[in-house]
Amino acid sequence: MSEDLLEIDDIYKIYMLSGGVLQSKRSLKAVDGVSFTVAKGSVLGLVGESGCGKSTLAKIILGLESPTRGEIRLSGQPITSISQRRRARRIQPIFQDPYASLNPRKTIYQIIGLPLSVHGIGTAKEQEKKVVEMMAVVGLPRRVRYNYPSQLSGGQRQRVAIARALIMRPEIVICDEPTSALDVSVQSQILNLLIDLRRELDLTYIVISHDLAVVEHLVSEVAVMYLGRIVEQAPTADLFEKPLHPYTTALLTSVLTPDPELGLPETHLGITYPNPIDPPSGCTFHPRCPKATERCKVEIPQPTIKGDRLVECHFPNE
Ligand code: SF4
């Protein structure tokens, strides 16, 4: 049986927003009672439209945000009892836009080697050796090590971001939209690289994406998020073959909008994504759901577990 490396246990993140003069504060539930486990060596995909809470959840796992409630355990140990430094050695992120996440004034060598310097690992010579080795692992030519990010292509910059994330040999890598800022022509190269690296370096991934095509090729299990909740979770092949939740069905039939700035899926659901400050009653998906009934408007669906699948819907697809 595979070991549960990461346990996310009933996590909430509630932001209190100022209502302005003479108005009371309002709450925004960015993450609304999310639980899941990630087995060592597995790849979990978190999927949903912008604003569904998946990136907030990633920040909480990385320690960049604190949960309002709930607990995260890493190898069975509460993550709050692990120092931020040690956590950073074990969990590393790869962000969407490699250009924004790389310091334009540092050379590629300095960027990839920075975590080693920060954590005081090895002598200068040892650090240089590690950087050069890691550049080879991610497919970066050695000659670019004294270049600056602006001198590299988008795909090369994402390879730099991957090398920087992996130089400390983390156990878990959180890939937040790892290919959505890249040209279509290089997206598959980066996906294939991530697949190879997971195998070679024995990594565990959490992949955050709005793009189910990315998820299909990379992940073993998918959790679909809607307004801060996981509304469906299933092994990837099962979810693609037979989605149980109407929202998953809509995502699967979606296509990307032509606007790369937005990068949001066109779900063909007609009504726009609801405002999380003022979520709909009952099932929060009901205003957009083609199967909604009167019951859905008033009664919140509870999670139902069927084998290794979870769904939150009064009338899941048969
Ligand atoms: Fe649609 Fe009702 Fe299921 Fe919500 S509970 S997804 S509104 S059928």
mmCIF file of N, CA and C and ligand atoms in Angstrom, residues 231 244-247 281-297 299-302 311-317, ligand 1:
data_model
loop_
_atom_site.group_PDB
_atom_site.id
_atom_site.type_symbol
_atom_site.label_atom_id
_atom_site.label_comp_id
_atom_site.label_asym_id
_atom_site.label_seq_id
_atom_site.Cartn_x
_atom_site.Cartn_y
_atom_site.Cartn_z
ATOM 1 N N VAL A 231 -16.093 19.004 -5.764
ATOM 2 C CA VAL A 231 -17.417 18.478 -6.101
ATOM 3 C C VAL A 231 -17.334 17.089 -6.722
ATOM 4 N N LEU A 244 -19.361 12.022 -13.043
ATOM 5 C CA LEU A 244 -20.601 11.878 -12.278
ATOM 6 C C LEU A 244 -21.273 13.221 -11.997
ATOM 7 N N HIS A 245 -20.462 14.295 -11.920
ATOM 8 C CA HIS A 245 -21.017 15.610 -11.561
ATOM 9 C C HIS A 245 -21.294 16.421 -12.832
ATOM 10 N N PRO A 246 -22.439 17.106 -12.892
ATOM 11 C CA PRO A 246 -22.736 17.906 -14.096
ATOM 12 C C PRO A 246 -21.662 18.955 -14.404
ATOM 13 N N TYR A 247 -20.992 19.468 -13.371
ATOM 14 C CA TYR A 247 -19.940 20.459 -13.637
ATOM 15 C C TYR A 247 -18.749 19.810 -14.336
ATOM 16 N N SER A 281 -27.664 29.775 -3.096
ATOM 17 C CA SER A 281 -28.154 28.902 -2.019
ATOM 18 C C SER A 281 -28.084 27.442 -2.451
ATOM 19 N N GLY A 282 -28.314 26.543 -1.492
ATOM 20 C CA GLY A 282 -28.364 25.113 -1.804
ATOM 21 C C GLY A 282 -27.096 24.646 -2.467
ATOM 22 N N CYS A 283 -27.228 23.932 -3.579
ATOM 23 C CA CYS A 283 -26.049 23.560 -4.361
ATOM 24 C C CYS A 283 -25.574 24.814 -5.091
ATOM 25 N N THR A 284 -24.352 25.234 -4.832
ATOM 26 C CA THR A 284 -23.873 26.504 -5.399
ATOM 27 C C THR A 284 -23.764 26.450 -6.927
ATOM 28 N N PHE A 285 -23.852 25.268 -7.481
ATOM 29 C CA PHE A 285 -23.768 25.137 -8.947
ATOM 30 C C PHE A 285 -25.165 25.266 -9.597
ATOM 31 N N HIS A 286 -26.227 25.351 -8.773
ATOM 32 C CA HIS A 286 -27.563 25.210 -9.364
ATOM 33 C C HIS A 286 -27.924 26.256 -10.443
ATOM 34 N N PRO A 287 -27.466 27.544 -10.336
ATOM 35 C CA PRO A 287 -27.879 28.482 -11.398
ATOM 36 C C PRO A 287 -27.323 28.110 -12.781
ATOM 37 N N ARG A 288 -26.267 27.294 -12.810
ATOM 38 C CA ARG A 288 -25.638 26.944 -14.093
ATOM 39 C C ARG A 288 -25.911 25.491 -14.485
ATOM 40 N N CYS A 289 -26.574 24.762 -13.615
ATOM 41 C CA CYS A 289 -26.680 23.314 -13.839
ATOM 42 C C CYS A 289 -27.897 22.952 -14.690
ATOM 43 N N PRO A 290 -27.695 22.214 -15.775
ATOM 44 C CA PRO A 290 -28.831 21.822 -16.613
ATOM 45 C C PRO A 290 -29.754 20.810 -15.937
ATOM 46 N N LYS A 291 -29.301 20.194 -14.827
ATOM 47 C CA LYS A 291 -30.119 19.176 -14.161
ATOM 48 C C LYS A 291 -30.764 19.687 -12.872
ATOM 49 N N ALA A 292 -30.626 20.980 -12.585
ATOM 50 C CA ALA A 292 -31.068 21.514 -11.287
ATOM 51 C C ALA A 292 -32.587 21.378 -11.113
ATOM 52 N N THR A 293 -32.985 21.071 -9.870
ATOM 53 C CA THR A 293 -34.407 21.018 -9.511
ATOM 54 C C THR A 293 -34.634 21.976 -8.344
ATOM 55 N N GLU A 294 -35.878 22.054 -7.878
ATOM 56 C CA GLU A 294 -36.193 22.906 -6.722
ATOM 57 C C GLU A 294 -35.372 22.488 -5.503
ATOM 58 N N ARG A 295 -35.172 21.182 -5.361
ATOM 59 C CA ARG A 295 -34.389 20.673 -4.221
ATOM 60 C C ARG A 295 -32.971 21.243 -4.235
ATOM 61 N N CYS A 296 -32.397 21.344 -5.416
ATOM 62 C CA CYS A 296 -31.017 21.830 -5.542
ATOM 63 C C CYS A 296 -30.885 23.279 -5.071
ATOM 64 N N LYS A 297 -31.981 24.055 -5.169
ATOM 65 C CA LYS A 297 -31.910 25.474 -4.790
ATOM 66 C C LYS A 297 -31.857 25.664 -3.278
ATOM 67 N N GLU A 299 -31.209 22.729 -0.850
ATOM 68 C CA GLU A 299 -30.504 21.703 -0.065
ATOM 69 C C GLU A 299 -29.073 21.533 -0.562
ATOM 70 N N ILE A 300 -28.117 21.693 0.364
ATOM 71 C CA ILE A 300 -26.700 21.531 0.001
ATOM 72 C C ILE A 300 -26.400 20.044 -0.164
ATOM 73 N N PRO A 301 -25.875 19.616 -1.312
ATOM 74 C CA PRO A 301 -25.558 18.192 -1.458
ATOM 75 C C PRO A 301 -24.363 17.800 -0.594
ATOM 76 N N GLN A 302 -24.430 16.625 -0.032
ATOM 77 C CA GLN A 302 -23.341 16.108 0.809
ATOM 78 C C GLN A 302 -22.443 15.191 -0.025
ATOM 79 N N VAL A 311 -18.471 12.254 -5.052
ATOM 80 C CA VAL A 311 -19.249 13.247 -5.805
ATOM 81 C C VAL A 311 -20.193 13.974 -4.851
ATOM 82 N N GLU A 312 -20.389 15.272 -5.119
ATOM 83 C CA GLU A 312 -21.328 16.062 -4.321
ATOM 84 C C GLU A 312 -22.443 16.535 -5.233
ATOM 85 N N CYS A 313 -23.501 15.757 -5.325
ATOM 86 C CA CYS A 313 -24.608 16.126 -6.206
ATOM 87 C C CYS A 313 -25.823 15.300 -5.789
ATOM 88 N N HIS A 314 -27.019 15.934 -5.802
ATOM 89 C CA HIS A 314 -28.239 15.170 -5.481
ATOM 90 C C HIS A 314 -28.577 14.181 -6.580
ATOM 91 N N PHE A 315 -28.192 14.516 -7.802
ATOM 92 C CA PHE A 315 -28.572 13.653 -8.945
ATOM 93 C C PHE A 315 -27.360 13.385 -9.827
ATOM 94 N N PRO A 316 -26.366 12.643 -9.295
ATOM 95 C CA PRO A 316 -25.167 12.399 -10.138
ATOM 96 C C PRO A 316 -25.542 11.597 -11.377
ATOM 97 N N ASN A 317 -24.721 11.779 -12.411
ATOM 98 C CA ASN A 317 -24.959 11.041 -13.655
ATOM 99 C C ASN A 317 -24.923 9.545 -13.379
HETATM 100 FE FE1 SF4 B 1 -26.893 20.127 -10.454
HETATM 101 FE FE2 SF4 B 1 -28.514 19.691 -8.409
HETATM 102 FE FE3 SF4 B 1 -26.368 18.178 -8.728
HETATM 103 FE FE4 SF4 B 1 -26.118 20.681 -7.945
HETATM 104 S S1 SF4 B 1 -27.096 19.047 -6.804
HETATM 105 S S2 SF4 B 1 -24.933 19.668 -9.497
HETATM 106 S S3 SF4 B 1 -27.754 21.667 -9.092
HETATM 107 S S4 SF4 B 1 -28.162 18.297 -10.099
#
